[in-house]
């Protein structure tokens, strides 16, 4: 049962072919078998079983069954849940229980889902490794010595390891897409604002966005239907004559040879399927991203956190929270984020980033999609496969040392800064080390359903991802 997609599992439970209790038990057994991955901060098996029994009682009584009937879903532990604590991966919130669910969680429950548990993450979502010093590092299911990506590493690891078919993550600057890429699952960051973000530990309201991890694009479509209420079918796109943009100068430079090799193979498959790849660079992209992404996040983080703590009823102030944060994240907050920090962003620079440079960046992408007549852009999600845990300062690519931040975040940053929908699809494993790699598709703002349609068609061209065993050696086929 752990191999079922969310769509298939729900269909089986709705039809009575599988009981919700039996399905939940299968997932719990898998969670226990994979506990060394440290994917969860909080997991209460008896509560999961009771929710499954309630789903079975509802079906037996002939009650209305939702789109997610009986489905246990792991939730990133930065998203409020009324029944389980929400720690945001930090000590000061280790006993914090929100009085209410985040709206996204409420929508999932209303559709018949239950919360499987709260997944581990990079502390306060400030990083791409999920090497959490408060609750322990999350480990990549394909190699437990390597990172799963961050900040939503626990959700991606749980979905990849077959602890659940569908999970909830959150993305400010790659926190859905980087873990999806490094763990070999699908990840979808919708157009900013498409799904409700309230009740989520924040960085900036301009970029923050809840979204799903799953092993199939069909399950991403299911999640989208629950969040938006739009249940119209999404069919695979016709790839013949479809145009995709390749901005090679920015997104393809300096890649790890394995990433480059696999992207070349993907583009060959797309051409064979009739896709037209349009080579056209985006002028001034790197400079505008630098003027917008970090300045806005650094400026907004403190005020956003203070508002979240107050609205959620958390028992600590921002100063008290930061005082107990682990040294790696604390150093960032004390240097850049906290009021009076030496490298805070001046108000004039922030206003320019928000009101001048970001609109210019948004116009740049709007013009690109229109002028090149492309449905989406295609590029490698990350510059390199998953690195070793603790290897988070520099990365060697082709004999050149580059910053870890660049390797993980260069390609994913523009889309979330602009607010575009972004879809990550696994493309296979590296030849030498057996680590997942992935492509990303970014579409115009508001093109979410079209992007999912495109994802359905392209995923069918790509090889199935081998199933990781629970000590990191791939076995079988998904």
XYZ file of C-alpha atoms in Angstrom:
478
model
C 0.000 0.000 0.000
C 2.896 2.388 0.535
C 3.433 2.477 -3.240
C -0.042 3.890 -3.899
C -0.301 7.457 -5.076
C -2.591 9.741 -3.099
C -5.157 9.575 -5.908
C -5.112 5.769 -5.928
C -5.100 5.428 -2.148
C -8.098 7.726 -1.773
C -9.943 5.925 -4.572
C -9.315 2.574 -2.877
C -10.513 3.852 0.509
C -13.570 5.548 -0.957
C -14.506 2.325 -2.758
C -13.945 0.224 0.348
C -11.209 -1.845 -1.291
C -8.811 -0.742 1.462
C -9.800 0.471 4.907
C -8.419 3.797 6.072
C -7.163 2.054 9.199
C -5.192 -0.541 7.230
C -3.731 2.131 4.989
C -2.715 4.340 7.901
C -1.100 1.359 9.607
C 0.963 0.607 6.501
C 2.255 4.187 6.461
C 3.007 4.111 10.187
C 5.017 0.920 9.780
C 7.020 2.618 7.049
C 7.525 5.716 9.227
C 8.902 3.532 12.000
C 11.175 1.657 9.613
C 12.557 4.954 8.334
C 12.819 6.814 11.607
C 16.607 7.196 11.179
C 15.879 9.661 8.372
C 14.533 11.976 11.102
C 11.811 13.207 8.779
C 9.369 13.972 11.609
C 9.589 16.193 14.672
C 6.186 15.055 15.959
C 4.394 11.816 15.090
C 1.610 10.395 17.272
C 0.640 6.980 15.855
C -2.463 6.452 17.981
C -3.948 9.774 16.857
C -3.324 8.733 13.229
C -5.059 5.413 13.847
C -8.057 7.057 15.492
C -8.454 9.490 12.590
C -8.392 6.529 10.201
C -11.008 4.679 12.235
C -13.200 7.788 12.136
C -12.849 7.876 8.333
C -13.916 4.231 8.156
C -16.919 4.908 10.412
C -17.946 7.823 8.195
C -17.856 5.643 5.100
C -19.750 2.815 6.815
C -22.465 5.279 7.839
C -22.840 6.507 4.268
C -21.527 9.968 5.073
C -20.074 12.359 2.494
C -16.519 11.459 1.506
C -14.099 14.207 0.575
C -11.458 14.393 -2.134
C -8.831 13.249 0.396
C -10.941 10.729 2.317
C -8.792 8.806 4.782
C -5.461 10.202 3.593
C -2.827 10.909 6.283
C -0.702 13.888 5.207
C 2.601 15.035 6.733
C 2.700 18.778 7.399
C 5.853 20.902 7.560
C 6.372 21.886 11.185
C 6.210 25.579 10.383
C 2.482 25.356 9.606
C 0.019 25.625 12.505
C -2.022 22.602 13.552
C -4.416 22.681 16.488
C -3.812 19.090 17.583
C -0.028 18.842 17.220
C 2.658 21.284 18.323
C 4.214 23.681 15.801
C 7.904 24.185 16.550
C 9.210 25.843 13.358
C 12.198 23.603 14.100
C 13.392 25.699 17.046
C 13.691 25.159 20.804
C 11.685 28.160 21.986
C 8.559 26.768 20.286
C 9.111 23.132 21.262
C 5.901 23.117 23.356
C 3.849 25.594 21.333
C 0.333 24.502 20.356
C -1.681 26.804 18.130
C -5.348 27.156 19.026
C -6.357 26.881 15.378
C -5.253 25.223 12.174
C -3.702 27.187 9.358
C -6.339 27.627 6.649
C -4.490 25.239 4.326
C -4.587 22.516 7.003
C -8.269 23.210 7.629
C -8.951 22.753 3.922
C -7.147 19.398 3.942
C -9.146 18.187 6.935
C -12.416 19.394 5.391
C -11.559 17.266 2.346
C -11.230 14.167 4.547
C -7.490 14.119 5.216
C -5.796 13.766 8.586
C -2.424 15.000 9.807
C 0.128 12.187 9.735
C 2.668 14.240 11.680
C 4.787 17.398 11.637
C 7.914 17.170 9.527
C 11.415 18.343 10.343
C 12.882 21.382 8.598
C 15.767 23.793 8.529
C 15.419 25.805 11.736
C 13.057 28.776 11.204
C 13.156 27.845 7.484
C 16.415 29.804 7.160
C 18.481 27.459 4.972
C 18.626 24.812 2.278
C 20.082 21.816 4.197
C 17.525 20.814 6.889
C 20.566 20.132 9.088
C 18.544 21.135 12.132
C 20.717 21.603 15.215
C 17.724 21.663 17.578
C 15.898 18.502 16.450
C 18.615 16.752 14.452
C 19.471 16.608 10.760
C 17.007 15.256 8.215
C 18.696 12.637 6.020
C 18.260 12.023 2.306
C 16.506 8.686 1.623
C 18.872 7.978 -1.279
C 21.982 8.496 0.864
C 21.558 9.149 4.598
C 24.924 10.902 4.735
C 23.559 13.647 2.483
C 21.122 16.502 2.889
C 17.523 16.269 1.672
C 17.512 19.977 0.830
C 15.666 22.634 2.741
C 13.935 24.080 4.299
C 11.112 21.540 3.804
C 13.488 18.579 3.955
C 11.358 16.424 6.244
C 8.306 16.498 3.983
C 10.355 15.646 0.894
C 12.200 12.832 2.696
C 8.935 11.362 4.001
C 7.302 11.392 0.568
C 10.386 9.963 -1.159
C 10.712 7.211 1.456
C 7.070 6.138 0.985
C 5.957 7.293 4.437
C 3.165 9.186 2.642
C 2.317 9.906 -0.995
C 1.509 13.609 -0.512
C 2.852 16.183 1.934
C 2.680 19.886 2.703
C 5.768 22.088 2.388
C 6.380 25.832 2.127
C 8.604 27.889 -0.144
C 10.057 31.384 0.278
C 13.240 30.953 -1.740
C 13.247 27.337 -2.869
C 12.065 25.511 0.240
C 9.614 23.352 -1.721
C 11.665 23.025 -4.874
C 15.178 22.313 -3.548
C 14.069 19.376 -1.332
C 11.906 18.003 -4.138
C 14.905 18.102 -6.470
C 17.358 16.508 -4.046
C 14.944 13.804 -2.845
C 13.580 12.801 -6.258
C 9.941 13.837 -5.804
C 7.623 16.314 -7.494
C 7.224 19.737 -5.928
C 4.872 22.559 -6.806
C 5.172 26.169 -5.745
C 2.017 27.878 -7.070
C 1.694 31.491 -8.103
C 2.210 33.450 -4.899
C -1.130 33.807 -3.139
C -2.877 30.928 -4.928
C -3.050 28.909 -1.702
C -3.672 30.403 1.755
C -0.496 31.088 3.757
C -1.882 32.200 7.113
C -0.733 30.351 10.213
C 2.693 29.697 8.739
C 6.003 30.718 10.302
C 7.083 33.446 7.879
C 9.967 35.224 6.227
C 8.233 37.705 3.915
C 4.621 37.896 2.698
C 5.919 38.885 -0.731
C 7.518 35.465 -1.302
C 6.110 32.955 1.260
C 3.940 30.235 -0.264
C 2.577 26.876 0.932
C 2.650 24.040 -1.613
C 2.830 20.244 -1.974
C 5.376 17.487 -2.377
C 4.222 14.284 -4.075
C 5.543 11.426 -6.169
C 3.153 12.065 -9.056
C 1.948 15.185 -10.813
C -1.596 13.804 -10.550
C -1.314 14.153 -6.770
C -0.166 17.764 -7.148
C -3.314 18.366 -9.217
C -5.395 16.779 -6.447
C -3.821 19.086 -3.856
C -4.481 22.088 -6.090
C -8.143 21.114 -6.397
C -8.510 20.973 -2.611
C -6.782 24.308 -2.064
C -8.622 26.199 -4.827
C -11.948 24.359 -5.071
C -11.387 23.975 -8.824
C -12.076 20.295 -9.516
C -12.042 20.471 -13.294
C -9.856 17.724 -14.776
C -6.316 18.605 -15.842
C -5.221 16.673 -18.931
C -1.636 16.213 -20.132
C -0.597 18.956 -22.524
C -0.014 18.248 -26.195
C 3.755 18.603 -26.524
C 3.851 18.802 -30.304
C 4.829 22.346 -31.188
C 4.827 23.475 -27.575
C 7.506 26.111 -26.942
C 9.733 26.148 -23.842
C 12.286 28.845 -23.081
C 15.937 28.054 -22.374
C 17.753 30.998 -20.761
C 21.102 29.275 -20.953
C 23.346 32.151 -19.889
C 21.895 32.342 -16.374
C 20.399 28.931 -15.578
C 22.805 26.541 -17.317
C 26.221 28.024 -16.552
C 28.618 26.284 -14.175
C 26.566 23.121 -13.708
C 27.843 19.909 -12.173
C 28.693 17.594 -15.107
C 26.036 15.081 -14.001
C 23.384 17.807 -13.969
C 24.464 19.044 -17.381
C 24.475 15.518 -18.828
C 21.003 14.770 -17.519
C 19.519 18.065 -18.691
C 20.925 17.447 -22.170
C 19.213 14.051 -22.160
C 15.921 15.600 -21.013
C 16.039 18.216 -23.753
C 16.714 15.527 -26.356
C 13.596 13.654 -25.194
C 11.531 16.811 -25.356
C 12.685 17.563 -28.884
C 11.804 14.001 -29.923
C 8.312 14.565 -28.475
C 7.878 17.662 -30.637
C 8.724 20.370 -28.107
C 10.358 23.499 -29.543
C 13.166 24.705 -27.286
C 13.627 28.453 -27.659
C 17.118 29.621 -26.736
C 16.869 33.179 -25.421
C 18.601 34.745 -22.450
C 17.057 37.228 -20.011
C 19.045 40.468 -19.777
C 20.075 41.841 -16.362
C 18.554 38.861 -14.528
C 21.372 38.224 -12.057
C 21.671 41.880 -11.124
C 17.967 42.383 -10.502
C 17.662 39.200 -8.427
C 20.537 40.405 -6.249
C 18.792 43.744 -5.747
C 15.488 42.136 -4.713
C 15.616 38.651 -3.193
C 17.905 38.957 -0.175
C 17.091 42.593 0.698
C 13.345 41.925 0.915
C 13.734 38.755 2.972
C 16.234 40.296 5.371
C 14.116 43.393 5.855
C 10.762 41.634 6.304
C 11.768 38.685 8.466
C 11.716 40.369 11.881
C 8.378 42.137 11.428
C 6.849 39.025 9.842
C 7.961 36.853 12.747
C 6.649 39.290 15.335
C 3.267 39.357 13.588
C 3.154 35.550 13.359
C 4.031 35.022 17.033
C 1.341 37.481 18.107
C -1.373 36.182 15.765
C -0.656 32.533 16.675
C -0.625 33.156 20.401
C 2.937 31.902 20.816
C 4.275 32.345 24.363
C 7.586 34.000 23.342
C 8.778 37.266 21.845
C 11.056 37.407 18.821
C 14.004 38.322 21.045
C 13.332 35.333 23.312
C 12.968 33.042 20.310
C 16.247 34.165 18.738
C 18.087 33.900 22.059
C 17.575 30.119 22.041
C 18.034 29.553 18.296
C 20.896 27.282 17.235
C 24.207 29.058 16.537
C 24.102 28.766 12.744
C 20.712 30.442 12.355
C 21.186 32.748 15.343
C 24.251 34.253 13.682
C 22.187 35.153 10.611
C 19.430 36.757 12.671
C 21.829 38.738 14.840
C 23.825 39.951 11.872
C 21.071 40.739 9.396
C 17.522 40.416 10.748
C 17.064 41.687 14.295
C 16.243 45.376 14.811
C 19.514 47.232 15.130
C 21.576 44.439 13.556
C 24.727 45.701 11.800
C 23.636 44.581 8.322
C 19.920 45.331 8.342
C 18.481 46.738 5.146
C 17.908 50.520 5.212
C 14.338 51.600 4.530
C 15.311 53.427 1.352
C 17.036 50.334 -0.041
C 14.046 48.192 0.899
C 11.614 50.565 -0.760
C 13.707 50.467 -3.927
C 13.818 46.672 -3.857
C 10.059 46.374 -3.316
C 8.759 49.238 -5.459
C 11.340 49.608 -8.229
C 13.545 46.567 -8.747
C 10.963 43.820 -8.099
C 8.398 45.334 -10.511
C 11.203 45.644 -13.068
C 12.050 41.966 -12.565
C 8.395 40.998 -12.927
C 8.135 42.988 -16.176
C 11.287 41.268 -17.405
C 9.670 37.843 -17.053
C 6.324 38.972 -18.431
C 8.070 40.332 -21.504
C 10.138 37.153 -21.846
C 7.110 34.851 -21.947
C 5.293 37.112 -24.416
C 8.177 38.030 -26.703
C 9.565 34.490 -26.931
C 6.040 33.015 -27.129
C 6.896 30.242 -24.636
C 4.538 28.366 -22.320
C 7.193 28.040 -19.607
C 10.910 28.141 -18.925
C 12.932 24.938 -18.472
C 16.103 24.650 -16.389
C 17.872 22.429 -13.829
C 16.440 23.009 -10.362
C 19.827 22.969 -8.630
C 23.387 23.228 -9.921
C 24.518 20.076 -8.116
C 23.109 16.923 -6.494
C 22.693 16.625 -2.717
C 25.835 17.432 -0.750
C 27.108 15.713 2.376
C 25.554 16.809 5.666
C 27.757 19.574 7.062
C 29.127 20.486 3.628
C 27.281 23.778 3.451
C 29.855 26.487 2.847
C 31.379 25.693 -0.551
C 30.769 23.089 -3.242
C 33.278 21.848 -5.800
C 31.890 21.801 -9.338
C 34.258 20.831 -12.117
C 37.255 21.701 -9.962
C 35.868 25.127 -9.071
C 34.728 26.080 -5.587
C 31.413 27.948 -5.498
C 29.239 28.911 -2.568
C 26.744 26.336 -1.353
C 24.044 29.011 -1.465
C 24.696 29.610 -5.164
C 24.613 25.887 -5.958
C 21.230 25.433 -4.279
C 19.507 28.771 -4.779
C 20.696 30.454 -7.969
C 18.191 28.802 -10.278
C 15.178 28.707 -7.974
C 15.449 32.295 -6.718
C 14.064 34.285 -9.670
C 10.728 32.452 -9.819
C 9.820 32.843 -6.158
C 11.064 36.435 -6.110
C 8.744 37.281 -8.998
C 5.884 35.104 -7.708
C 5.741 32.651 -10.627
C 4.419 29.095 -10.394
C 7.277 26.589 -10.372
C 7.090 22.829 -10.885
C 9.961 20.448 -10.077
C 10.062 16.996 -11.708
C 12.643 14.291 -10.969
C 14.705 13.332 -14.010
C 16.633 10.326 -12.674
C 19.725 9.482 -10.661
C 23.343 10.481 -11.112
C 25.442 7.780 -12.743
C 28.248 7.768 -10.190
C 26.482 8.236 -6.856
C 22.828 7.357 -7.447
C 21.497 10.721 -6.273
C 18.319 12.353 -7.597
C 18.378 15.245 -10.055
C 15.481 17.358 -11.263
C 14.263 19.911 -13.757
C 12.140 22.929 -13.000
C 9.444 24.530 -15.125
C 8.457 28.123 -14.327
C 5.376 29.522 -16.030
C 3.765 32.948 -16.259
C 1.975 34.210 -13.167
C -1.453 32.598 -12.938
C -0.659 29.753 -15.356
C -0.761 27.120 -12.591
C -3.185 24.683 -14.202
C -1.422 24.957 -17.555
C 1.894 24.277 -15.819
C 0.467 21.183 -14.113
C -0.889 20.040 -17.472
C 2.569 20.468 -18.937
C 4.032 18.570 -15.997
C 1.721 15.612 -16.584
C 2.962 15.333 -20.159
C 6.663 15.805 -19.435
C 6.746 13.486 -16.422
C 5.483 10.698 -18.700
C 8.636 11.112 -20.818
C 11.002 10.775 -17.863
C 12.245 7.541 -16.270
C 10.573 6.252 -13.097
C 12.448 7.006 -9.909
C 13.924 3.964 -8.161
C 12.501 3.392 -4.700
C 15.035 4.194 -1.970
C 15.371 1.609 0.729
C 15.688 2.897 4.241
C 19.475 2.825 4.330
C 19.807 4.755 1.102
C 20.336 2.035 -1.515
C 17.807 2.245 -4.388
C 15.757 -0.910 -4.876
C 13.058 -1.750 -7.401
C 11.090 0.743 -9.432
C 8.446 3.293 -8.481
